[in-house]
Tab-separated table of C-alpha atoms in Angstrom:
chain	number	residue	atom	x	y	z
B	254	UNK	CA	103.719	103.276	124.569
B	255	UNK	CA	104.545	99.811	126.624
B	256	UNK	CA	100.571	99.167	127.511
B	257	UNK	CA	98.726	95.879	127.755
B	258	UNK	CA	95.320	96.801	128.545
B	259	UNK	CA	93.509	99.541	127.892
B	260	UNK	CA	92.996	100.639	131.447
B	261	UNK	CA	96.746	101.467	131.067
B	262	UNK	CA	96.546	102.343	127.700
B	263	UNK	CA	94.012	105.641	129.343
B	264	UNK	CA	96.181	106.473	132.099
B	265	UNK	CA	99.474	106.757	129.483
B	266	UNK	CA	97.076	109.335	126.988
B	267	UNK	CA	95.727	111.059	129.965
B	268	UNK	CA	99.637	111.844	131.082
B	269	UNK	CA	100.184	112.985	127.773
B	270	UNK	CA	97.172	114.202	125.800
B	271	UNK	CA	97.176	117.959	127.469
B	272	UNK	CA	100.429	118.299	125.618
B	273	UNK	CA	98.735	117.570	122.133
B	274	UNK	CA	97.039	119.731	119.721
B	275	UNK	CA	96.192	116.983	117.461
B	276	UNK	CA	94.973	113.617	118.639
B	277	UNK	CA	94.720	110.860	116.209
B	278	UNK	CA	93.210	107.607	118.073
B	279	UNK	CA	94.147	105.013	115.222
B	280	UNK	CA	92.147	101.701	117.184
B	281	UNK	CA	90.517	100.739	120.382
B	282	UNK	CA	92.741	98.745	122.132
B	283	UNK	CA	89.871	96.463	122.786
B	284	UNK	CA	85.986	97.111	123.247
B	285	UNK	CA	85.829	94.395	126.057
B	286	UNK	CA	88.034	93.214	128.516
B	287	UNK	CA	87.416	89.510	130.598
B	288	UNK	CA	85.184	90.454	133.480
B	289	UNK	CA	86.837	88.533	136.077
B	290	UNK	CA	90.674	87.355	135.938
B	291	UNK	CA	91.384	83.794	136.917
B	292	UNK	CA	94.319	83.259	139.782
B	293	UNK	CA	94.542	79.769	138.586
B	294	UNK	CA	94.604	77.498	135.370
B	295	UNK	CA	91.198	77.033	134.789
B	296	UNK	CA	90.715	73.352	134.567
B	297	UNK	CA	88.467	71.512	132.068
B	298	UNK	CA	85.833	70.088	133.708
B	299	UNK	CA	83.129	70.473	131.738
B	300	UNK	CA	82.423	70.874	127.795
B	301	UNK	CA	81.774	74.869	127.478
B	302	UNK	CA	83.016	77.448	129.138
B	303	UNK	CA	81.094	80.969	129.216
B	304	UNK	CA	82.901	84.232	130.317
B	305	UNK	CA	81.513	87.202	130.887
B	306	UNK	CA	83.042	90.219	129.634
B	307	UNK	CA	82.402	94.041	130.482
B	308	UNK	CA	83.604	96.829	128.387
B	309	UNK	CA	86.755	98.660	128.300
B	310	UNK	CA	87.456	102.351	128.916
B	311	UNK	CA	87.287	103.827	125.668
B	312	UNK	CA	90.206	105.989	125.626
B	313	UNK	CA	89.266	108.200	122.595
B	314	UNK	CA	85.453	109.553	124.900
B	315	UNK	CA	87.151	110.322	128.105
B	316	UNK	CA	90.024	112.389	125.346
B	317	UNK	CA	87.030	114.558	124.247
B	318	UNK	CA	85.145	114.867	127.908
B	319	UNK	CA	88.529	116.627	128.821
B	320	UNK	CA	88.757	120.129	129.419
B	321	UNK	CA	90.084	121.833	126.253
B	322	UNK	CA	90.564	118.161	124.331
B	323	UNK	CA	92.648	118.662	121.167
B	324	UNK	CA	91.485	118.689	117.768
B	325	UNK	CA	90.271	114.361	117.479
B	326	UNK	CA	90.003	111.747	115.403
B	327	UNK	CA	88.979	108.705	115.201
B	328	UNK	CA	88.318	105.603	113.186
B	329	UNK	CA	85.490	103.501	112.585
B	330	UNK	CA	85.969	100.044	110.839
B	331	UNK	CA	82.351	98.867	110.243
B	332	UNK	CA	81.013	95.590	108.842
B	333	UNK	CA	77.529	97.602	108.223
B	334	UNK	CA	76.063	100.601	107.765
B	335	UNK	CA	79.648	102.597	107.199
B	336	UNK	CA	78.308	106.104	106.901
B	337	UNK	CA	75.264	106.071	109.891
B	338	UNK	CA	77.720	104.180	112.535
B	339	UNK	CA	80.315	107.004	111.541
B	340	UNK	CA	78.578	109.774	112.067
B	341	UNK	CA	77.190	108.455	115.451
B	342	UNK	CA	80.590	107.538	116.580
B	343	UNK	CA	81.493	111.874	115.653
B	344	UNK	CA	78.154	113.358	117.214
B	345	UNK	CA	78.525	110.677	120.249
B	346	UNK	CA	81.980	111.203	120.954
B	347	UNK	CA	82.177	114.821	119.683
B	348	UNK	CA	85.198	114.092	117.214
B	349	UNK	CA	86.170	116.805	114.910
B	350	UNK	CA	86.545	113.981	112.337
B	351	UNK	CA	86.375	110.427	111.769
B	352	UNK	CA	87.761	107.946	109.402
B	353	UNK	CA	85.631	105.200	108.083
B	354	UNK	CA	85.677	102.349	106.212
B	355	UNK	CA	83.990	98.741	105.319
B	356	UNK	CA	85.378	95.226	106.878
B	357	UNK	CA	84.807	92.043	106.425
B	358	UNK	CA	84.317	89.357	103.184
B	359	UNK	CA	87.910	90.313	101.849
B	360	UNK	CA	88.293	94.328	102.552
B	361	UNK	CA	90.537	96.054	104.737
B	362	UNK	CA	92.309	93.291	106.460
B	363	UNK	CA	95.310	91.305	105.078
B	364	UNK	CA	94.882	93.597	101.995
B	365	UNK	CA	97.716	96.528	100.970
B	366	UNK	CA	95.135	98.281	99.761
B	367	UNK	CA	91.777	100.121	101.074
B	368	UNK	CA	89.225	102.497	101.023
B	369	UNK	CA	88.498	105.337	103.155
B	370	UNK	CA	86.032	107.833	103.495
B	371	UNK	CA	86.870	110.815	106.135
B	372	UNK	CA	83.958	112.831	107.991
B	373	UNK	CA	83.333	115.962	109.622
B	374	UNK	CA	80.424	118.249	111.182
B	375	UNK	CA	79.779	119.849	107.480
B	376	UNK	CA	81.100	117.749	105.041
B	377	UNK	CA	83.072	114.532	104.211
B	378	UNK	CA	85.743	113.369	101.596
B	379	UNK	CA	85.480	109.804	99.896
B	380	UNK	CA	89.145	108.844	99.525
B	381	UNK	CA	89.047	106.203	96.984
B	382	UNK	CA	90.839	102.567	96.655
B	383	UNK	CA	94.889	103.021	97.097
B	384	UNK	CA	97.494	101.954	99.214
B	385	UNK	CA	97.174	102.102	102.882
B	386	UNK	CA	100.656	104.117	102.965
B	387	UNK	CA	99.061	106.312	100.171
B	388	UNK	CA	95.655	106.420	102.298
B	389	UNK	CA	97.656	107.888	105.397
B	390	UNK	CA	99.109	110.561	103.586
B	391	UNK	CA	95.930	111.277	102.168
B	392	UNK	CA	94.331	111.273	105.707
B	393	UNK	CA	97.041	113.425	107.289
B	394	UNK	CA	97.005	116.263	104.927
B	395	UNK	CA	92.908	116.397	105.338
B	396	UNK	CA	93.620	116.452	109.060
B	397	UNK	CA	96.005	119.360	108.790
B	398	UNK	CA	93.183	121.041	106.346
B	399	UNK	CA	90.728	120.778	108.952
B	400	UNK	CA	92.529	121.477	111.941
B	401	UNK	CA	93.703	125.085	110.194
B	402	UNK	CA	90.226	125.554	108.995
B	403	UNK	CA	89.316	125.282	112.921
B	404	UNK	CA	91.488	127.775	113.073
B	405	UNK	CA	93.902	126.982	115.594
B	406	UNK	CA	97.977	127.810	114.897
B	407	UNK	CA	100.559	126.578	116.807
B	408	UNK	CA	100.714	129.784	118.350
B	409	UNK	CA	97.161	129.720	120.551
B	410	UNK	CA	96.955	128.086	123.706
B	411	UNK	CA	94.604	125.271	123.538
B	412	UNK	CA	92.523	126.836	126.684
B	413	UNK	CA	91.323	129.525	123.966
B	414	UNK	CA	89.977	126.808	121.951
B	415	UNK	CA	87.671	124.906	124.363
B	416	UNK	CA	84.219	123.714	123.040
């Protein structure tokens, strides 16, 4: 998807997320977005320069305020308190699971490698230090777990399934 903001990155997942049983929201595209655009080159004409920001539409909450919203998850890369912002983030957004890990002071970025741990309503699985491309694997066969132990096939219509 061609998208650079996340106002456009919402309207190209609302066109498709009704087709999707499984959505998988990998990043925010950005938390905050400038609050007001320049028209011009803003000149320098004094030392600092404040802007404001406001926040962005966070794609993955309006996905799970839909009607019927496929099975979701998300991601949480915290620089504290891993496990209490994680479970907030899947309560508060009403995600069938989340990924989480630790950042900052040398882990997750510019590494190959990482750890992971995944949540869900009843339990969670601590996926422990290996590659990232062994980390997805791992991730996507615990999504496919859960999403057959929510008992949906590809056979249901997703209208049966609405919470």
């Amino acid at each position: 998807v061609d998208v650079e903001s996340a106002e456009e990155m919402l309207i190209a997942v609302q066109r498709s997320v009704a087709d999707a049983d499984i959505f998988i929201a990998a990043a925010a595209v950005s938390d905050y977005r400038c609050g007001e655009v320049a028209r011009q080159k803003i000149k320098k004409t004094s030392e600092t320069l404040t802007l404001a920001l406001s926040r962005a539409p966070d794609v993955l909450a309006v996905v799970s305020r839909t009607p019927s919203p496929p099975f979701l998850v998300g991601f949480a890369a915290e620089t504290e308190n891993v496990e209490r912002n994680a479970l907030a983030k899947l309560t508060g957004k009403n995600l069938d699971m989340i990924a989480a890990n630790q950042v900052g002071d040398g882990l997750a970025f510019d590494r190959d490698d990482n750890v992971l741990t995944v949540y869900w309503r009843d339990g969670k699985r601590e996926l422990s230090l290996a590659s990232k491309t062994a980390l997805a694997q791992q991730l996507i066969e615990i999504i496919a777990e859960r999403y057959r132990a929510r008992g949906i096939t590809s056979s249901t219509t997703k209208s049966a399934h609405a919470r």
